[in-house]
Tab-separated table of N, CA and C and ligand atoms in Angstrom:
chain	number	residue	atom	x	y	z
S	1	UNK	N	-40.133	12.852	-13.106
S	1	UNK	CA	-38.995	13.362	-13.854
S	1	UNK	C	-37.686	12.970	-13.157
S	2	UNK	N	-36.714	12.517	-13.932
S	2	UNK	CA	-35.450	12.092	-13.340
S	2	UNK	C	-34.637	13.307	-12.892
S	3	UNK	N	-33.831	13.141	-11.829
S	3	UNK	CA	-33.072	14.285	-11.302
S	3	UNK	C	-31.992	14.747	-12.264
S	4	UNK	N	-31.662	16.021	-12.135
S	4	UNK	CA	-30.620	16.645	-12.952
S	4	UNK	C	-29.382	16.829	-12.077
S	5	UNK	N	-28.213	16.536	-12.654
S	5	UNK	CA	-26.971	16.639	-11.906
S	5	UNK	C	-26.057	17.705	-12.495
S	6	UNK	N	-25.280	18.304	-11.609
S	6	UNK	CA	-24.176	19.164	-12.030
S	6	UNK	C	-22.928	18.280	-12.007
S	7	UNK	N	-22.125	18.297	-13.073
S	7	UNK	CA	-20.936	17.438	-13.101
S	7	UNK	C	-19.716	18.249	-13.533
S	8	UNK	N	-18.560	17.840	-13.055
S	8	UNK	CA	-17.321	18.478	-13.500
S	8	UNK	C	-17.160	18.270	-15.000
S	9	UNK	N	-16.865	19.374	-15.698
S	9	UNK	CA	-16.768	19.306	-17.159
S	9	UNK	C	-15.695	18.322	-17.613
S	10	UNK	N	-14.596	18.235	-16.853
S	10	UNK	CA	-13.516	17.322	-17.280
S	10	UNK	C	-13.966	15.865	-17.188
S	11	UNK	N	-14.888	15.544	-16.273
S	11	UNK	CA	-15.423	14.181	-16.188
S	11	UNK	C	-16.364	13.881	-17.346
S	12	UNK	N	-16.910	14.941	-17.939
S	12	UNK	CA	-17.824	14.769	-19.078
S	12	UNK	C	-17.060	14.746	-20.404
S	13	UNK	N	-15.734	14.887	-20.340
S	13	UNK	CA	-14.925	14.797	-21.548
S	13	UNK	C	-14.397	16.121	-22.068
S	14	UNK	N	-14.737	17.219	-21.411
S	14	UNK	CA	-14.218	18.526	-21.854
S	14	UNK	C	-12.756	18.675	-21.405
S	15	UNK	N	-11.950	19.278	-22.257
S	15	UNK	CA	-10.522	19.438	-21.935
S	15	UNK	C	-10.327	20.717	-21.119
S	16	UNK	N	-10.829	20.684	-19.903
S	16	UNK	CA	-10.827	21.877	-19.059
S	16	UNK	C	-9.753	21.854	-17.981
S	17	UNK	N	-9.026	20.730	-17.851
S	17	UNK	CA	-8.046	20.648	-16.761
S	17	UNK	C	-6.881	21.609	-16.987
S	18	UNK	N	-6.147	21.847	-15.936
S	18	UNK	CA	-5.068	22.843	-16.012
S	18	UNK	C	-4.100	22.564	-17.161
S	19	UNK	N	-3.905	21.283	-17.479
S	19	UNK	CA	-2.959	20.929	-18.547
S	19	UNK	C	-3.646	20.723	-19.891
S	20	UNK	N	-4.894	21.129	-19.982
S	20	UNK	CA	-5.615	21.049	-21.247
S	20	UNK	C	-6.132	19.658	-21.587
S	21	UNK	N	-6.193	18.781	-20.593
S	21	UNK	CA	-6.712	17.436	-20.840
S	21	UNK	C	-8.077	17.259	-20.165
S	22	UNK	N	-8.721	16.139	-20.501
S	22	UNK	CA	-9.987	15.755	-19.868
S	22	UNK	C	-9.769	14.464	-19.079
S	23	UNK	N	-10.718	14.130	-18.224
S	23	UNK	CA	-10.708	12.853	-17.516
S	23	UNK	C	-12.099	12.229	-17.656
S	24	UNK	N	-12.477	11.868	-18.886
S	24	UNK	CA	-13.851	11.391	-19.085
S	24	UNK	C	-14.161	10.139	-18.278
S	25	UNK	N	-15.316	10.150	-17.663
S	25	UNK	CA	-15.824	9.004	-16.908
S	25	UNK	C	-17.063	8.502	-17.673
S	26	UNK	N	-17.052	7.244	-18.115
S	26	UNK	CA	-18.129	6.752	-18.979
S	26	UNK	C	-19.533	6.983	-18.404
S	27	UNK	N	-19.687	6.811	-17.096
S	27	UNK	CA	-21.020	7.003	-16.489
S	27	UNK	C	-21.453	8.465	-16.553
S	28	UNK	N	-20.484	9.355	-16.333
S	28	UNK	CA	-20.805	10.783	-16.366
S	28	UNK	C	-21.118	11.216	-17.797
S	29	UNK	N	-20.312	10.740	-18.740
S	29	UNK	CA	-20.552	11.070	-20.149
S	29	UNK	C	-21.957	10.606	-20.550
S	30	UNK	N	-22.339	9.434	-20.085
S	30	UNK	CA	-23.672	8.907	-20.426
S	30	UNK	C	-24.786	9.784	-19.837
S	31	UNK	N	-24.580	10.242	-18.602
S	31	UNK	CA	-25.581	11.127	-17.992
S	31	UNK	C	-25.775	12.393	-18.833
S	32	UNK	N	-24.654	12.934	-19.324
S	32	UNK	CA	-24.739	14.142	-20.154
S	32	UNK	C	-25.440	13.841	-21.468
S	33	UNK	N	-25.082	12.711	-22.082
S	33	UNK	CA	-25.731	12.336	-23.356
S	33	UNK	C	-27.247	12.235	-23.201
S	34	UNK	N	-27.666	11.769	-22.038
S	34	UNK	CA	-29.105	11.590	-21.793
S	34	UNK	C	-29.789	12.877	-21.351
S	35	UNK	N	-29.029	13.955	-21.278
S	35	UNK	CA	-29.615	15.226	-20.865
S	35	UNK	C	-29.901	15.299	-19.380
S	36	UNK	N	-29.193	14.461	-18.601
S	36	UNK	CA	-29.464	14.394	-17.170
S	36	UNK	C	-28.363	15.022	-16.331
S	37	UNK	N	-27.358	15.569	-16.987
S	37	UNK	CA	-26.276	16.234	-16.247
S	37	UNK	C	-25.767	17.415	-17.057
S	38	UNK	N	-25.385	18.461	-16.327
S	38	UNK	CA	-24.848	19.666	-16.963
S	38	UNK	C	-23.378	19.794	-16.567
S	39	UNK	N	-22.468	19.801	-17.561
S	39	UNK	CA	-21.032	19.955	-17.260
S	39	UNK	C	-20.676	21.395	-16.950
S	40	UNK	N	-19.803	21.562	-15.988
S	40	UNK	CA	-19.400	22.902	-15.594
S	40	UNK	C	-17.957	22.853	-15.072
S	41	UNK	N	-17.183	23.885	-15.361
S	41	UNK	CA	-15.812	23.950	-14.834
S	41	UNK	C	-15.686	25.224	-14.002
S	42	UNK	N	-15.641	25.113	-12.697
S	42	UNK	CA	-15.571	26.301	-11.846
S	42	UNK	C	-14.340	27.167	-12.115
S	43	UNK	N	-13.230	26.535	-12.452
S	43	UNK	CA	-12.017	27.344	-12.654
S	43	UNK	C	-12.149	28.193	-13.918
S	44	UNK	N	-12.719	27.618	-14.966
S	44	UNK	CA	-12.968	28.431	-16.162
S	44	UNK	C	-14.016	29.502	-15.877
S	45	UNK	N	-15.040	29.159	-15.111
S	45	UNK	CA	-16.063	30.151	-14.760
S	45	UNK	C	-15.468	31.301	-13.952
S	46	UNK	N	-14.409	30.999	-13.229
S	46	UNK	CA	-13.742	32.035	-12.454
S	46	UNK	C	-12.828	32.914	-13.295
S	47	UNK	N	-12.707	32.585	-14.582
S	47	UNK	CA	-11.931	33.427	-15.482
S	47	UNK	C	-10.538	32.928	-15.782
S	48	UNK	N	-10.192	31.733	-15.288
S	48	UNK	CA	-8.845	31.214	-15.536
S	48	UNK	C	-8.754	30.605	-16.931
S	49	UNK	N	-7.565	30.732	-17.523
S	49	UNK	CA	-7.339	30.218	-18.878
S	49	UNK	C	-7.075	28.713	-18.846
S	50	UNK	N	-7.191	28.095	-20.004
S	50	UNK	CA	-6.833	26.686	-20.168
S	50	UNK	C	-5.950	26.570	-21.406
S	51	UNK	N	-4.766	25.985	-21.299
S	51	UNK	CA	-4.159	25.463	-20.063
S	51	UNK	C	-3.720	26.594	-19.121
S	52	UNK	N	-3.443	26.202	-17.898
S	52	UNK	CA	-3.044	27.157	-16.850
S	52	UNK	C	-2.092	26.429	-15.899
S	53	UNK	N	-1.358	27.140	-15.086
S	53	UNK	CA	-0.479	26.461	-14.128
S	53	UNK	C	-1.295	25.667	-13.110
S	54	UNK	N	-0.746	24.568	-12.628
S	54	UNK	CA	-1.405	23.803	-11.557
S	54	UNK	C	-1.547	24.683	-10.319
S	55	UNK	N	-2.631	24.475	-9.574
S	55	UNK	CA	-2.852	25.245	-8.345
S	55	UNK	C	-3.140	24.300	-7.192
S	56	UNK	N	-2.789	24.724	-6.009
S	56	UNK	CA	-3.125	23.985	-4.791
S	56	UNK	C	-3.463	24.983	-3.691
S	57	UNK	N	-4.168	24.479	-2.685
S	57	UNK	CA	-4.536	25.328	-1.546
S	57	UNK	C	-3.418	25.260	-0.505
S	58	UNK	N	-2.948	26.435	-0.120
S	58	UNK	CA	-1.840	26.526	0.824
S	58	UNK	C	-2.389	26.611	2.254
S	59	UNK	N	-1.951	25.698	3.116
S	59	UNK	CA	-2.274	25.749	4.555
S	59	UNK	C	-3.762	25.669	4.843
S	60	UNK	N	-4.451	24.761	4.199
S	60	UNK	CA	-5.864	24.589	4.514
S	60	UNK	C	-6.600	23.897	3.392
S	61	UNK	N	-7.928	23.944	3.472
S	61	UNK	CA	-8.745	23.384	2.403
S	61	UNK	C	-9.738	24.436	1.932
S	62	UNK	N	-10.713	24.027	1.141
S	62	UNK	CA	-11.648	24.983	0.572
S	62	UNK	C	-12.416	25.779	1.615
S	63	UNK	N	-12.714	25.159	2.749
S	63	UNK	CA	-13.461	25.898	3.778
S	63	UNK	C	-12.590	27.018	4.350
S	64	UNK	N	-11.294	26.767	4.466
S	64	UNK	CA	-10.388	27.820	4.936
S	64	UNK	C	-10.295	28.952	3.913
S	65	UNK	N	-10.330	28.595	2.629
S	65	UNK	CA	-10.297	29.627	1.587
S	65	UNK	C	-11.557	30.492	1.676
S	66	UNK	N	-12.711	29.830	1.810
S	66	UNK	CA	-13.980	30.561	1.895
S	66	UNK	C	-14.000	31.491	3.105
S	67	UNK	N	-13.377	31.049	4.201
S	67	UNK	CA	-13.344	31.858	5.430
S	67	UNK	C	-12.200	32.871	5.435
S	68	UNK	N	-11.389	32.884	4.369
S	68	UNK	CA	-10.296	33.857	4.284
S	68	UNK	C	-9.049	33.475	5.052
S	69	UNK	N	-8.951	32.194	5.469
S	69	UNK	CA	-7.783	31.752	6.247
S	69	UNK	C	-6.709	31.097	5.394
S	70	UNK	N	-7.007	30.804	4.131
S	70	UNK	CA	-6.032	30.136	3.263
S	70	UNK	C	-6.176	30.695	1.854
S	71	UNK	N	-5.126	30.511	1.061
S	71	UNK	CA	-5.100	31.037	-0.303
S	71	UNK	C	-4.877	29.903	-1.304
S	72	UNK	N	-5.292	30.133	-2.544
S	72	UNK	CA	-4.995	29.194	-3.628
S	72	UNK	C	-3.839	29.789	-4.425
S	73	UNK	N	-2.798	28.992	-4.586
S	73	UNK	CA	-1.558	29.466	-5.203
S	73	UNK	C	-1.200	28.563	-6.387
S	74	UNK	N	-0.692	29.148	-7.466
S	74	UNK	CA	-0.226	28.327	-8.582
S	74	UNK	C	1.191	27.826	-8.291
S	75	UNK	N	1.596	26.862	-9.115
S	75	UNK	CA	2.955	26.315	-8.967
S	75	UNK	C	3.995	27.385	-9.269
S	76	UNK	N	3.576	28.493	-9.887
S	76	UNK	CA	4.492	29.607	-10.173
S	76	UNK	C	4.414	30.692	-9.104
S	77	UNK	N	3.601	30.454	-8.074
S	77	UNK	CA	3.527	31.389	-6.960
S	77	UNK	C	2.486	32.482	-7.088
S	78	UNK	N	1.644	32.406	-8.124
S	78	UNK	CA	0.616	33.452	-8.292
S	78	UNK	C	-0.604	33.127	-7.420
S	79	UNK	N	-1.151	34.137	-6.794
S	79	UNK	CA	-2.350	33.973	-5.963
S	79	UNK	C	-3.591	34.025	-6.854
S	80	UNK	N	-4.315	32.894	-6.936
S	80	UNK	CA	-5.505	32.829	-7.785
S	80	UNK	C	-6.773	32.609	-6.942
S	81	UNK	N	-6.701	32.986	-5.685
S	81	UNK	CA	-7.822	32.771	-4.766
S	81	UNK	C	-9.110	33.421	-5.275
S	82	UNK	N	-8.998	34.653	-5.742
S	82	UNK	CA	-10.208	35.364	-6.180
S	82	UNK	C	-10.899	34.617	-7.312
S	83	UNK	N	-10.134	34.134	-8.283
S	83	UNK	CA	-10.736	33.394	-9.405
S	83	UNK	C	-11.431	32.129	-8.901
S	84	UNK	N	-10.850	31.457	-7.941
S	84	UNK	CA	-11.469	30.234	-7.391
S	84	UNK	C	-12.788	30.557	-6.690
S	85	UNK	N	-12.797	31.658	-5.953
S	85	UNK	CA	-14.028	32.035	-5.242
S	85	UNK	C	-15.111	32.485	-6.221
S	86	UNK	N	-14.714	33.247	-7.241
S	86	UNK	CA	-15.687	33.690	-8.247
S	86	UNK	C	-16.295	32.483	-8.952
S	87	UNK	N	-15.452	31.527	-9.347
S	87	UNK	CA	-15.948	30.330	-10.029
S	87	UNK	C	-16.853	29.493	-9.142
S	88	UNK	N	-16.507	29.395	-7.869
S	88	UNK	CA	-17.328	28.612	-6.941
S	88	UNK	C	-18.695	29.272	-6.744
S	89	UNK	N	-18.706	30.591	-6.602
S	89	UNK	CA	-19.986	31.297	-6.392
S	89	UNK	C	-20.859	31.204	-7.636
S	90	UNK	N	-20.254	31.288	-8.795
S	90	UNK	CA	-21.020	31.185	-10.038
S	90	UNK	C	-21.571	29.757	-10.208
S	91	UNK	N	-20.780	28.773	-9.842
S	91	UNK	CA	-21.251	27.384	-9.907
S	91	UNK	C	-22.446	27.188	-8.977
S	92	UNK	N	-22.351	27.723	-7.776
S	92	UNK	CA	-23.468	27.612	-6.833
S	92	UNK	C	-24.705	28.320	-7.373
S	93	UNK	N	-24.506	29.495	-7.946
S	93	UNK	CA	-25.655	30.229	-8.491
S	93	UNK	C	-26.369	29.398	-9.555
S	94	UNK	N	-25.586	28.787	-10.434
S	94	UNK	CA	-26.190	27.985	-11.506
S	94	UNK	C	-26.839	26.723	-10.943
S	95	UNK	N	-26.201	26.095	-9.984
S	95	UNK	CA	-26.774	24.881	-9.377
S	95	UNK	C	-28.144	25.186	-8.777
S	96	UNK	N	-28.241	26.345	-8.128
S	96	UNK	CA	-29.531	26.716	-7.521
S	96	UNK	C	-30.539	27.098	-8.598
S	97	UNK	N	-30.071	27.815	-9.602
S	97	UNK	CA	-30.961	28.240	-10.681
S	97	UNK	C	-31.521	27.031	-11.432
S	98	UNK	N	-30.671	26.047	-11.670
S	98	UNK	CA	-31.101	24.857	-12.424
S	98	UNK	C	-31.740	23.804	-11.526
S	99	UNK	N	-31.701	24.025	-10.216
S	99	UNK	CA	-32.311	23.104	-9.250
S	99	UNK	C	-31.775	21.683	-9.398
S	100	UNK	N	-30.452	21.559	-9.451
S	100	UNK	CA	-29.864	20.237	-9.590
S	100	UNK	C	-30.041	19.445	-8.289
S	101	UNK	N	-30.084	18.127	-8.451
S	101	UNK	CA	-30.306	17.262	-7.285
S	101	UNK	C	-29.020	17.007	-6.516
S	102	UNK	N	-27.891	17.013	-7.232
S	102	UNK	CA	-26.603	16.729	-6.600
S	102	UNK	C	-25.502	17.124	-7.566
S	103	UNK	N	-24.276	17.140	-7.052
S	103	UNK	CA	-23.122	17.434	-7.895
S	103	UNK	C	-22.174	16.244	-7.854
S	104	UNK	N	-21.643	15.897	-9.026
S	104	UNK	CA	-20.642	14.824	-9.106
S	104	UNK	C	-19.366	15.494	-9.625
S	105	UNK	N	-18.391	15.643	-8.728
S	105	UNK	CA	-17.230	16.487	-9.018
S	105	UNK	C	-15.932	15.693	-8.983
S	106	UNK	N	-14.992	16.123	-9.787
S	106	UNK	CA	-13.708	15.434	-9.930
S	106	UNK	C	-12.952	15.404	-8.607
S	107	UNK	N	-12.486	14.214	-8.250
S	107	UNK	CA	-11.758	14.046	-6.997
S	107	UNK	C	-10.440	14.809	-6.991
S	108	UNK	N	-10.064	15.284	-5.832
S	108	UNK	CA	-8.743	15.825	-5.496
S	108	UNK	C	-8.443	17.226	-6.034
S	109	UNK	N	-9.330	17.790	-6.820
S	109	UNK	CA	-9.092	19.125	-7.378
S	109	UNK	C	-9.226	20.195	-6.291
S	110	UNK	N	-8.438	21.274	-6.369
S	110	UNK	CA	-8.602	22.368	-5.394
S	110	UNK	C	-9.940	23.084	-5.527
S	111	UNK	N	-10.650	22.876	-6.637
S	111	UNK	CA	-12.010	23.393	-6.778
S	111	UNK	C	-13.040	22.305	-6.468
S	112	UNK	N	-12.873	21.164	-7.117
S	112	UNK	CA	-13.927	20.147	-7.141
S	112	UNK	C	-13.758	19.017	-6.131
S	113	UNK	N	-12.599	18.877	-5.511
S	113	UNK	CA	-12.360	17.763	-4.593
S	113	UNK	C	-13.397	17.720	-3.476
S	114	UNK	N	-13.875	16.510	-3.154
S	114	UNK	CA	-14.958	16.433	-2.178
S	114	UNK	C	-14.607	15.653	-0.918
S	115	UNK	N	-13.386	15.113	-0.806
S	115	UNK	CA	-12.976	14.516	0.474
S	115	UNK	C	-11.478	14.596	0.713
S	116	UNK	N	-10.696	14.755	-0.353
S	116	UNK	CA	-9.264	14.973	-0.178
S	116	UNK	C	-8.769	15.852	-1.314
S	117	UNK	N	-7.714	16.590	-1.034
S	117	UNK	CA	-7.139	17.511	-2.020
S	117	UNK	C	-5.615	17.462	-1.891
S	118	UNK	N	-4.921	18.017	-2.864
S	118	UNK	CA	-3.461	18.116	-2.749
S	118	UNK	C	-3.117	19.143	-1.675
S	119	UNK	N	-1.992	18.886	-1.000
S	119	UNK	CA	-1.749	19.576	0.281
S	119	UNK	C	-1.036	20.923	0.189
S	120	UNK	N	-0.794	21.407	-1.036
S	120	UNK	CA	-0.162	22.714	-1.148
S	120	UNK	C	1.339	22.663	-1.330
S	121	UNK	N	1.890	21.443	-1.313
S	121	UNK	CA	3.342	21.305	-1.457
S	121	UNK	C	3.759	21.107	-2.911
S	122	UNK	N	2.804	20.848	-3.793
S	122	UNK	CA	3.081	20.517	-5.205
S	122	UNK	C	4.005	19.305	-5.329
S	123	UNK	N	3.901	18.417	-4.336
S	123	UNK	CA	4.702	17.191	-4.349
S	123	UNK	C	3.824	15.955	-4.575
S	124	UNK	N	2.574	16.167	-4.929
S	124	UNK	CA	1.675	15.031	-5.153
S	124	UNK	C	1.112	14.454	-3.869
S	125	UNK	N	1.279	15.163	-2.764
S	125	UNK	CA	0.772	14.663	-1.483
S	125	UNK	C	-0.660	15.128	-1.249
S	126	UNK	N	-1.448	14.275	-0.597
S	126	UNK	CA	-2.858	14.571	-0.352
S	126	UNK	C	-3.108	14.865	1.115
S	127	UNK	N	-4.177	15.607	1.376
S	127	UNK	CA	-4.624	15.849	2.746
S	127	UNK	C	-6.153	15.772	2.742
S	128	UNK	N	-6.773	15.469	3.868
S	128	UNK	CA	-8.232	15.474	3.904
S	128	UNK	C	-8.758	16.886	3.688
S	129	UNK	N	-9.894	17.012	3.062
S	129	UNK	CA	-10.487	18.329	2.873
S	129	UNK	C	-11.207	18.433	1.548
S	130	UNK	N	-11.880	19.546	1.367
S	130	UNK	CA	-12.674	19.773	0.163
S	130	UNK	C	-12.093	20.914	-0.656
S	131	UNK	N	-12.422	20.926	-1.940
S	131	UNK	CA	-12.084	22.059	-2.783
S	131	UNK	C	-13.039	23.220	-2.545
S	132	UNK	N	-12.721	24.363	-3.116
S	132	UNK	CA	-13.477	25.592	-2.840
S	132	UNK	C	-14.931	25.475	-3.325
S	133	UNK	N	-15.123	25.001	-4.525
S	133	UNK	CA	-16.495	24.866	-5.051
S	133	UNK	C	-17.279	23.807	-4.275
S	134	UNK	N	-16.649	22.684	-3.984
S	134	UNK	CA	-17.338	21.620	-3.241
S	134	UNK	C	-17.822	22.141	-1.891
S	135	UNK	N	-17.022	22.970	-1.245
S	135	UNK	CA	-17.417	23.547	0.052
S	135	UNK	C	-18.667	24.415	-0.092
S	136	UNK	N	-18.651	25.303	-1.065
S	136	UNK	CA	-19.808	26.209	-1.210
S	136	UNK	C	-21.083	25.428	-1.522
S	137	UNK	N	-20.978	24.413	-2.382
S	137	UNK	CA	-22.166	23.616	-2.722
S	137	UNK	C	-22.682	22.873	-1.483
S	138	UNK	N	-21.755	22.280	-0.734
S	138	UNK	CA	-22.169	21.551	0.471
S	138	UNK	C	-22.781	22.479	1.507
S	139	UNK	N	-22.179	23.647	1.674
S	139	UNK	CA	-22.720	24.605	2.653
S	139	UNK	C	-24.143	25.021	2.288
S	140	UNK	N	-24.444	24.974	0.976
S	140	UNK	CA	-25.792	25.342	0.523
S	140	UNK	C	-26.764	24.159	0.610
S	141	UNK	N	-26.251	23.009	1.076
S	141	UNK	CA	-27.135	21.865	1.282
S	141	UNK	C	-27.195	20.871	0.141
S	142	UNK	N	-26.332	21.056	-0.855
S	142	UNK	CA	-26.342	20.154	-2.000
S	142	UNK	C	-25.482	18.916	-1.688
S	143	UNK	N	-25.946	17.749	-2.114
S	143	UNK	CA	-25.142	16.533	-1.994
S	143	UNK	C	-24.017	16.594	-3.026
S	144	UNK	N	-22.794	16.302	-2.571
S	144	UNK	CA	-21.637	16.358	-3.465
S	144	UNK	C	-20.915	15.005	-3.423
S	145	UNK	N	-20.708	14.424	-4.590
S	145	UNK	CA	-19.997	13.153	-4.716
S	145	UNK	C	-18.788	13.349	-5.606
S	146	UNK	N	-17.775	12.476	-5.434
S	146	UNK	CA	-16.736	12.383	-6.466
S	146	UNK	C	-17.151	11.242	-7.393
S	147	UNK	N	-16.430	11.110	-8.505
S	147	UNK	CA	-16.813	10.108	-9.483
S	147	UNK	C	-16.778	8.696	-8.900
S	148	UNK	N	-15.806	8.418	-8.011
S	148	UNK	CA	-15.687	7.077	-7.441
S	148	UNK	C	-16.818	6.798	-6.448
S	149	UNK	N	-17.083	7.772	-5.587
S	149	UNK	CA	-18.191	7.605	-4.632
S	149	UNK	C	-19.490	7.367	-5.377
S	150	UNK	N	-19.669	8.105	-6.447
S	150	UNK	CA	-20.888	7.968	-7.234
S	150	UNK	C	-21.008	6.547	-7.785
S	151	UNK	N	-19.900	6.023	-8.356
S	151	UNK	CA	-19.914	4.661	-8.901
S	151	UNK	C	-20.196	3.657	-7.798
S	152	UNK	N	-19.556	3.865	-6.624
S	152	UNK	CA	-19.751	2.936	-5.512
S	152	UNK	C	-21.213	2.899	-5.078
S	153	UNK	N	-21.844	4.072	-5.038
S	153	UNK	CA	-23.257	4.124	-4.644
S	153	UNK	C	-24.114	3.379	-5.656
S	154	UNK	N	-23.833	3.601	-6.933
S	154	UNK	CA	-24.610	2.919	-7.965
S	154	UNK	C	-24.439	1.405	-7.860
S	155	UNK	N	-23.192	0.975	-7.638
S	155	UNK	CA	-22.926	-0.458	-7.564
S	155	UNK	C	-23.567	-1.067	-6.320
S	156	UNK	N	-23.478	-0.354	-5.203
S	156	UNK	CA	-23.988	-0.890	-3.945
S	156	UNK	C	-25.502	-1.007	-3.937
S	157	UNK	N	-26.141	-0.049	-4.566
S	157	UNK	CA	-27.607	-0.036	-4.518
S	157	UNK	C	-28.228	-0.777	-5.698
S	158	UNK	N	-27.392	-1.039	-6.733
S	158	UNK	CA	-27.905	-1.666	-7.967
S	158	UNK	C	-29.055	-0.865	-8.530
S	159	UNK	N	-28.967	0.419	-8.352
S	159	UNK	CA	-30.054	1.274	-8.797
S	159	UNK	C	-29.607	2.136	-9.971
S	160	UNK	N	-30.535	2.512	-10.793
S	160	UNK	CA	-30.287	3.497	-11.824
S	160	UNK	C	-30.017	4.827	-11.146
S	161	UNK	N	-29.146	5.673	-11.780
S	161	UNK	CA	-28.815	6.967	-11.163
S	161	UNK	C	-30.056	7.761	-10.804
S	162	UNK	N	-31.060	7.688	-11.638
S	162	UNK	CA	-32.246	8.481	-11.414
S	162	UNK	C	-33.081	7.994	-10.254
S	163	UNK	N	-32.779	6.768	-9.791
S	163	UNK	CA	-33.565	6.232	-8.691
S	163	UNK	C	-32.842	6.319	-7.365
S	164	UNK	N	-31.557	6.740	-7.446
S	164	UNK	CA	-30.774	6.801	-6.221
S	164	UNK	C	-31.406	7.790	-5.247
S	165	UNK	N	-31.461	7.413	-3.979
S	165	UNK	CA	-31.981	8.336	-2.956
S	165	UNK	C	-30.852	9.243	-2.530
S	166	UNK	N	-31.032	10.524	-2.673
S	166	UNK	CA	-29.959	11.470	-2.377
S	166	UNK	C	-30.190	12.109	-1.022
M	201	SF4	FE1	-12.351	19.594	-13.814
M	201	SF4	FE2	-13.198	20.952	-11.693
M	201	SF4	FE3	-10.681	21.215	-12.517
M	201	SF4	FE4	-12.624	22.265	-13.989
M	201	SF4	S1	-12.065	22.864	-11.910
M	201	SF4	S2	-10.931	21.030	-14.727
M	201	SF4	S3	-14.258	20.775	-13.683
M	201	SF4	S4	-11.645	19.352	-11.702
């Protein structure tokens, strides 16, 4: 049986981003069409509306948020840390329940980012680090990729997604 993936809903074409848009990735959309990936949006699972104000992590990354050392703040100054943590925990619960093989998450998001995120200045600047959901999934032992890393792995190995060694 081919592995099942958890994917960011916005990569699958759902208009779940803060500004009500999607960022469909053809490979991810195809995985969903084939029944091999389940789209999920941690921020919506955490109870946040769409559209919603942009958010960034202040003074840290997702691991700092999980440890209580940093907060997630909207561009309007509202603290949405609790919603981010609730969404991340619910995403992890579902990932474990569905026994997914890996997660392919949207790059740079304060929830889904898996190697760099916006730095909290709302100036478009990036810093190394993970989003809140990506941290929880990784801490639980799940492999987490962004859409680009995923494409690079597929191209480098010339393998079908289902044959990739995770
Ligand atoms: Fe996409 Fe993740 Fe942001 Fe939801 S939280 S819109 S899935 S990047």
